[in-house]
XYZ file of C-alpha atoms in Angstrom:
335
model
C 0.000 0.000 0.000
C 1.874 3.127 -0.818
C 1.666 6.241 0.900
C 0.377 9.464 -1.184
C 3.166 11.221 -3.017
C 4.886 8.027 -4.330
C 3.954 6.603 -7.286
C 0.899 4.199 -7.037
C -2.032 3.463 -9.824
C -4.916 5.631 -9.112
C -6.931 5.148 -5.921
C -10.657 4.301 -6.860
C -13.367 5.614 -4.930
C -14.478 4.187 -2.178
C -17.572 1.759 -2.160
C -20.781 3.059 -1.106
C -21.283 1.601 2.362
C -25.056 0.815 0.797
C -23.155 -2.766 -0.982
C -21.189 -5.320 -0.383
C -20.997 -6.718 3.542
C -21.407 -3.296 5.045
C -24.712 -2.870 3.363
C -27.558 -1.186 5.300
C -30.583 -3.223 6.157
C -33.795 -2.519 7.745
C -32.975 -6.194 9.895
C -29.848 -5.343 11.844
C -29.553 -9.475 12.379
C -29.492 -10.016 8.680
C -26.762 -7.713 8.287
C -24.729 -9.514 10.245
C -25.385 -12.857 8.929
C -24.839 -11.448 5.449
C -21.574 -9.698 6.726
C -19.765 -12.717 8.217
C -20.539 -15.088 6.059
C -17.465 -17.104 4.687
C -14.906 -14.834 6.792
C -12.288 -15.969 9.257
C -13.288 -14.905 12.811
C -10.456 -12.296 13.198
C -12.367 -10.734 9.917
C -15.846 -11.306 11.426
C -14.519 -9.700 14.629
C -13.711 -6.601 12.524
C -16.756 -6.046 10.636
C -18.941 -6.084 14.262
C -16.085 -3.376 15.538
C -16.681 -1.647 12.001
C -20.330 -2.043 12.588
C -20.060 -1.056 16.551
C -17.881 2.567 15.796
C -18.626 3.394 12.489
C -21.978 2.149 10.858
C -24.392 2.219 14.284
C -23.064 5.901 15.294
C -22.898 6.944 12.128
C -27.017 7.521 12.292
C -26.996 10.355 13.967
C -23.328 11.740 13.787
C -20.736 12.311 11.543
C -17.840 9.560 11.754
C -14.657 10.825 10.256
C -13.132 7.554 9.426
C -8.977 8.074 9.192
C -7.369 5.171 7.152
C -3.566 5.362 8.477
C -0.791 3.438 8.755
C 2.039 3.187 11.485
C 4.760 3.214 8.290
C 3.966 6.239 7.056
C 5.205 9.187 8.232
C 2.196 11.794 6.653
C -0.510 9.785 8.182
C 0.873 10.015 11.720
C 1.385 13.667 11.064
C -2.308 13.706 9.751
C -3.333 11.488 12.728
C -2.409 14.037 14.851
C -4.379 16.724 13.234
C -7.367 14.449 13.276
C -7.030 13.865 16.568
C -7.308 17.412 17.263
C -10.145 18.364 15.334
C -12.307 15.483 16.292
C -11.897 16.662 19.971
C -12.797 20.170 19.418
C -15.900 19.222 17.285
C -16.757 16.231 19.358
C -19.616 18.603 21.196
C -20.516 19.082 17.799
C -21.583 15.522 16.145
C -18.027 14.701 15.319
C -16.528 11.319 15.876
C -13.219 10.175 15.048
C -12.120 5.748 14.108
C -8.924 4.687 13.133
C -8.265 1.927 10.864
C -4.669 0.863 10.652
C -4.708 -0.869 7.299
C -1.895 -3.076 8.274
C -3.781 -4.669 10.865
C -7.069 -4.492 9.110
C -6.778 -5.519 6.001
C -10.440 -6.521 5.433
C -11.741 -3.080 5.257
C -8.897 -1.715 3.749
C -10.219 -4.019 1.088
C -13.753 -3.224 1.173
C -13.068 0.558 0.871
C -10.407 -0.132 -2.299
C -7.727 1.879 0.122
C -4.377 2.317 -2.236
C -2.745 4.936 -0.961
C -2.457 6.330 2.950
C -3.903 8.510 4.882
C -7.007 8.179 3.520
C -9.865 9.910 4.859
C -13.314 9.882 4.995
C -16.288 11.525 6.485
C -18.742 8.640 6.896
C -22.660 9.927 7.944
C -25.674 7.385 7.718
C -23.987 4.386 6.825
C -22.517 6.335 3.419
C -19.520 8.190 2.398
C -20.347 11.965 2.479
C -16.912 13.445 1.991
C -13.167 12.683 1.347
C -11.356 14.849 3.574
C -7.538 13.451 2.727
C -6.464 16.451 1.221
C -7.552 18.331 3.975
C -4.628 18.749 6.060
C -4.614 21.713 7.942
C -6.884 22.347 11.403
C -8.592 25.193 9.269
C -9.441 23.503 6.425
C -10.669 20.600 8.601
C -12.171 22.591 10.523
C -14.129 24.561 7.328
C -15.658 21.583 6.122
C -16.767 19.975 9.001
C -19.187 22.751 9.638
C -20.026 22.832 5.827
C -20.830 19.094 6.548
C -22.384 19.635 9.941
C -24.484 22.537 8.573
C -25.676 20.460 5.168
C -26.871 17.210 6.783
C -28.325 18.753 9.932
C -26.135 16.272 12.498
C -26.994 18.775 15.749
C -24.790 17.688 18.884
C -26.329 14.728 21.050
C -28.893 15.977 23.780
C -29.482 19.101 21.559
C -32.697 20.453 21.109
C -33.994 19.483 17.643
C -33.995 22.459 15.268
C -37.084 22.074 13.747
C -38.611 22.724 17.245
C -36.293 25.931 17.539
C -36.817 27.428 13.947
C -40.463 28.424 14.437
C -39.609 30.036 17.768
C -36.625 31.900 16.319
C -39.284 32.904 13.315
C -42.274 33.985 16.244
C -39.179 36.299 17.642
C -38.541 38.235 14.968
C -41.905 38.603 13.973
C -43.014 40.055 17.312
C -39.784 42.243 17.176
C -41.119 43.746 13.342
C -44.288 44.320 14.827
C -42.609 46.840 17.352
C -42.780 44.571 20.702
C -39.461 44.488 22.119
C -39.829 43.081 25.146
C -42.493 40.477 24.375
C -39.479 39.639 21.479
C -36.517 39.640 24.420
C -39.066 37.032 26.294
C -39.589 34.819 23.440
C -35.512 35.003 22.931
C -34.879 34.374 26.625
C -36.901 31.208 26.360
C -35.380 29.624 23.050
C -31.896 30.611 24.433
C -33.047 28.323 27.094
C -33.625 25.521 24.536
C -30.164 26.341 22.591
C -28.064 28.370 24.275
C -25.024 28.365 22.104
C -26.995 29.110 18.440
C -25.732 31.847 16.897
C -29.239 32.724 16.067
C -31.075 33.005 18.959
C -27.923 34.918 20.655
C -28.263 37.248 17.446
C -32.091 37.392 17.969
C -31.940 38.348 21.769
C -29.112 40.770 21.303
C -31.456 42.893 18.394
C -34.394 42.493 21.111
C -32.511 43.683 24.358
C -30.839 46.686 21.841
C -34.445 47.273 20.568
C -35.998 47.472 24.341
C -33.301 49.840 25.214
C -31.316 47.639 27.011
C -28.159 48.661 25.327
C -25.564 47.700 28.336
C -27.380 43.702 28.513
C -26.943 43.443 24.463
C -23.136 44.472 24.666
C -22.359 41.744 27.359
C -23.560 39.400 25.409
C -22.206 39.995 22.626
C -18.560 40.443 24.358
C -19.198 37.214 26.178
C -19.478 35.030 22.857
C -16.081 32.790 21.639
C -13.971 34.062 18.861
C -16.093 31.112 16.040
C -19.485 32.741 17.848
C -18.183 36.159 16.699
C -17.613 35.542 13.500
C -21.320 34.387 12.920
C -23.730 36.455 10.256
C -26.495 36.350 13.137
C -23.869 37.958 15.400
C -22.542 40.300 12.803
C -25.799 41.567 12.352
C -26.791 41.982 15.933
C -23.575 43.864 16.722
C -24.325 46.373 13.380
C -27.810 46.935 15.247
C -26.097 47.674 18.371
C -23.320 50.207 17.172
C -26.971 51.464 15.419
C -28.969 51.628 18.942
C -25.110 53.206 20.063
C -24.634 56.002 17.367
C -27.300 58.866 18.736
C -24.991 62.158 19.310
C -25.895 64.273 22.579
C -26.332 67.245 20.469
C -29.772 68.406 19.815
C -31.104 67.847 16.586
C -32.316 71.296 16.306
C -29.244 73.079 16.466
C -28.089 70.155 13.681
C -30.909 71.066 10.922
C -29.934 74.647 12.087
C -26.753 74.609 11.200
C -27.155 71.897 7.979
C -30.045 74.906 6.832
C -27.219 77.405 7.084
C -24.350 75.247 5.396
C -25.856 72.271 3.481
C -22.447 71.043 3.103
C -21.928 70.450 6.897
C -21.182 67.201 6.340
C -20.416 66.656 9.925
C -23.859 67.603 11.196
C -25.377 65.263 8.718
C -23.997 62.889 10.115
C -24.276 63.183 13.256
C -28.642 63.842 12.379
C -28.306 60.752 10.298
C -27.100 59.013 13.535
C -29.778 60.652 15.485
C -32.462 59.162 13.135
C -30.974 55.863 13.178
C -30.736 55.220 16.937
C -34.654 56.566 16.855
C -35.785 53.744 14.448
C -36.168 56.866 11.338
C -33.939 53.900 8.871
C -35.362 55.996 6.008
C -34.274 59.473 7.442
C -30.838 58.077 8.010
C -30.339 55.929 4.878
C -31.393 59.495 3.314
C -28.870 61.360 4.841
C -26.416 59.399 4.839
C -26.577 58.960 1.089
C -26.563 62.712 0.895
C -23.510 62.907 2.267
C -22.090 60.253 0.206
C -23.769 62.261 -3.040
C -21.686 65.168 -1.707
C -18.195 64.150 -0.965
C -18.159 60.223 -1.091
C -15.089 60.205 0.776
C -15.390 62.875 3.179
C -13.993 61.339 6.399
C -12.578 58.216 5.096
C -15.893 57.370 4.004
C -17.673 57.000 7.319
C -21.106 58.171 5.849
C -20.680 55.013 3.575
C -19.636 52.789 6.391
C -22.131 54.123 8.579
C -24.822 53.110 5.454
C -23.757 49.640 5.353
C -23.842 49.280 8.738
C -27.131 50.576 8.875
C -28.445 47.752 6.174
C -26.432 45.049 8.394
C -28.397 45.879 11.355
C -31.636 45.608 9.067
C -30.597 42.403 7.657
C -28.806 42.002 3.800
C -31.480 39.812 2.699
C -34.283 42.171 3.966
C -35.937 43.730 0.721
C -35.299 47.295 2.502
C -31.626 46.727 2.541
C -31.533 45.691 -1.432
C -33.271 48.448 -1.981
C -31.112 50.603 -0.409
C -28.118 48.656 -1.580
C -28.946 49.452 -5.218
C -29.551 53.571 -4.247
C -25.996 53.678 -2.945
C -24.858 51.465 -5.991
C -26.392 54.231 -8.394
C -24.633 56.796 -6.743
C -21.171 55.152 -6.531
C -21.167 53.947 -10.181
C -22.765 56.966 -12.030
């Protein structure tokens, strides 16, 4: 068997777990009947381990299965990495076998293995993924939640989300109707349900910043973990915060005042754009904002147009208000 970067014919895919003695079967008996047929018992012994760690958790979590070898100096340093990973996203739906094709060469067999490390992500009795050429944390770490996110596989004793979606949808419906705190109570109680989902953290952080409570939103936003952080949801909630944040202590009065007297007090339209935004005027501000940006579209290292996009994060990108508003600034910026 050689290991990859020598020369070796080309490594076939592997077999669909759905054939041969692996095959799925509504009668878990007949399986293995069918799958130790004719074998040696040190071979039936493996297929009912294969069947034990792989096949039987593979149901309901994702089994990264890591074909190594002792002789081979890349799969120990890819073992390592695995080993790694796996633990980090273990919380997650991850698990992590080992089969050391010198010692097993059965289901080296059975999965065609030619070449080492060879590994695959294994979820429902299938081959989902091959994540050889994967060989970085990062990268591991990427397509795991690619994986984890595409099938669904939500960590064991977690709260289904189809039960948590319409909850999450009653929230922000409650919170577009203008009831803030009846939309921080619904949050408070899915958080309950799932209190590490990006979504419902987002959700209750746009609801506290939306009842005023400004100081509650920021802790818990600060309190979240550096992957939490980089979440859309969270993005979005922090965009709606800096929003809630941005009202100046000037009076608006003396701002139109001194806008009426100098319309290209650029300063004082922005600080009345930031006014309007932290009082829930989006229009008013998107207006202004874009004024400025008609006016000198760099005036202040472009903070009028960062201040716009932030204001359409805090909406939302996908809400039809923030296209909308997307394509006004476009038309200005390419005309």
């Amino acid at each position: 068997m050689a290991e990859r970067g020598a020369a070796r014919p080309r490594r076939h895919a592997c077999r669909p777990l759905g054939s041969g003695p692996y095959a799925r079967r509504n009668d878990e008996e007949s399986v293995a009947t069918v799958a130790t047929l004719g074998l040696s018992e040190a071979e039936r012994e493996s297929i009912e381990r294969f069947e034990q760690d792989v096949i039987h958790p593979a149901m309901t979590v994702l089994v990264v299965l890591d074909f190594w070898s002792e002789r081979s100096g890349l799969s120990k340093q890819l073992s390592l990495i695995l080993d790694k990973v796996a633990a980090e996203y273990a919380a997650k739906g991850v698990k992590l076998v080992k089969i050391d094709v010198d010692n097993d060469k059965l289901l080296a067999a059975q999965f065609r293995i030619q070449s080492i490390p060879t590994v695959y992500a294994i979820y429902q009795g299938q081959p989902v993924a091959d994540l050889t050429n994967t060989r970085t944390e990062a990268q591991l770490g990427k397509v795991l939640d690619q994986l984890l996110a595409q099938l669904k596989i939500e960590p064991e004793g977690a709260t289904p989300q189809a039960e948590i979606e319409p909850l999450v949808a009653m929230g922000e419906q409650v919170l577009a109707d203008g009831d803030a705190e009846r939309g921080v109570n619904i949050f408070r109680q899915v958080q309950e349900m799932a209190p590490d989902d990006p979504v419902v953290i987002g959700g209750l952080a746009r609801a506290l910043v939306a009842a005023g409570e400004t100081a509650e939103a920021r802790a818990l936003l600060d309190g979240l973990s550096e992957e939490q952080a980089k979440k859309p949801e969270i993005a979005r909630a922090k965009a709606a915060l800096e929003v809630a944040s941005a009202a100046p202590t000037a009076d608006t009065g003396a701002l139109k005042a001194r806008l009426a007297g100098n319309p290209d007090d650029h300063q004082a339209r922005f600080e009345l754009a930031s006014a309007k935004m932290a009082g829930g005027d989006r229009d008013g501000a998107a207006d202004a904002l874009l004024e400025i940006v008609r006016r000198d579209r760099e005036w202040d290292g472009g903070a009028a147009r960062q201040r716009f996009l932030q204001l359409l994060e805090a909406q939302g990108l996908e809400d039809p208000w923030s296209s909308a508003q997307r394509r006004r600034l476009s038309a200005l910026l390419f005309t």
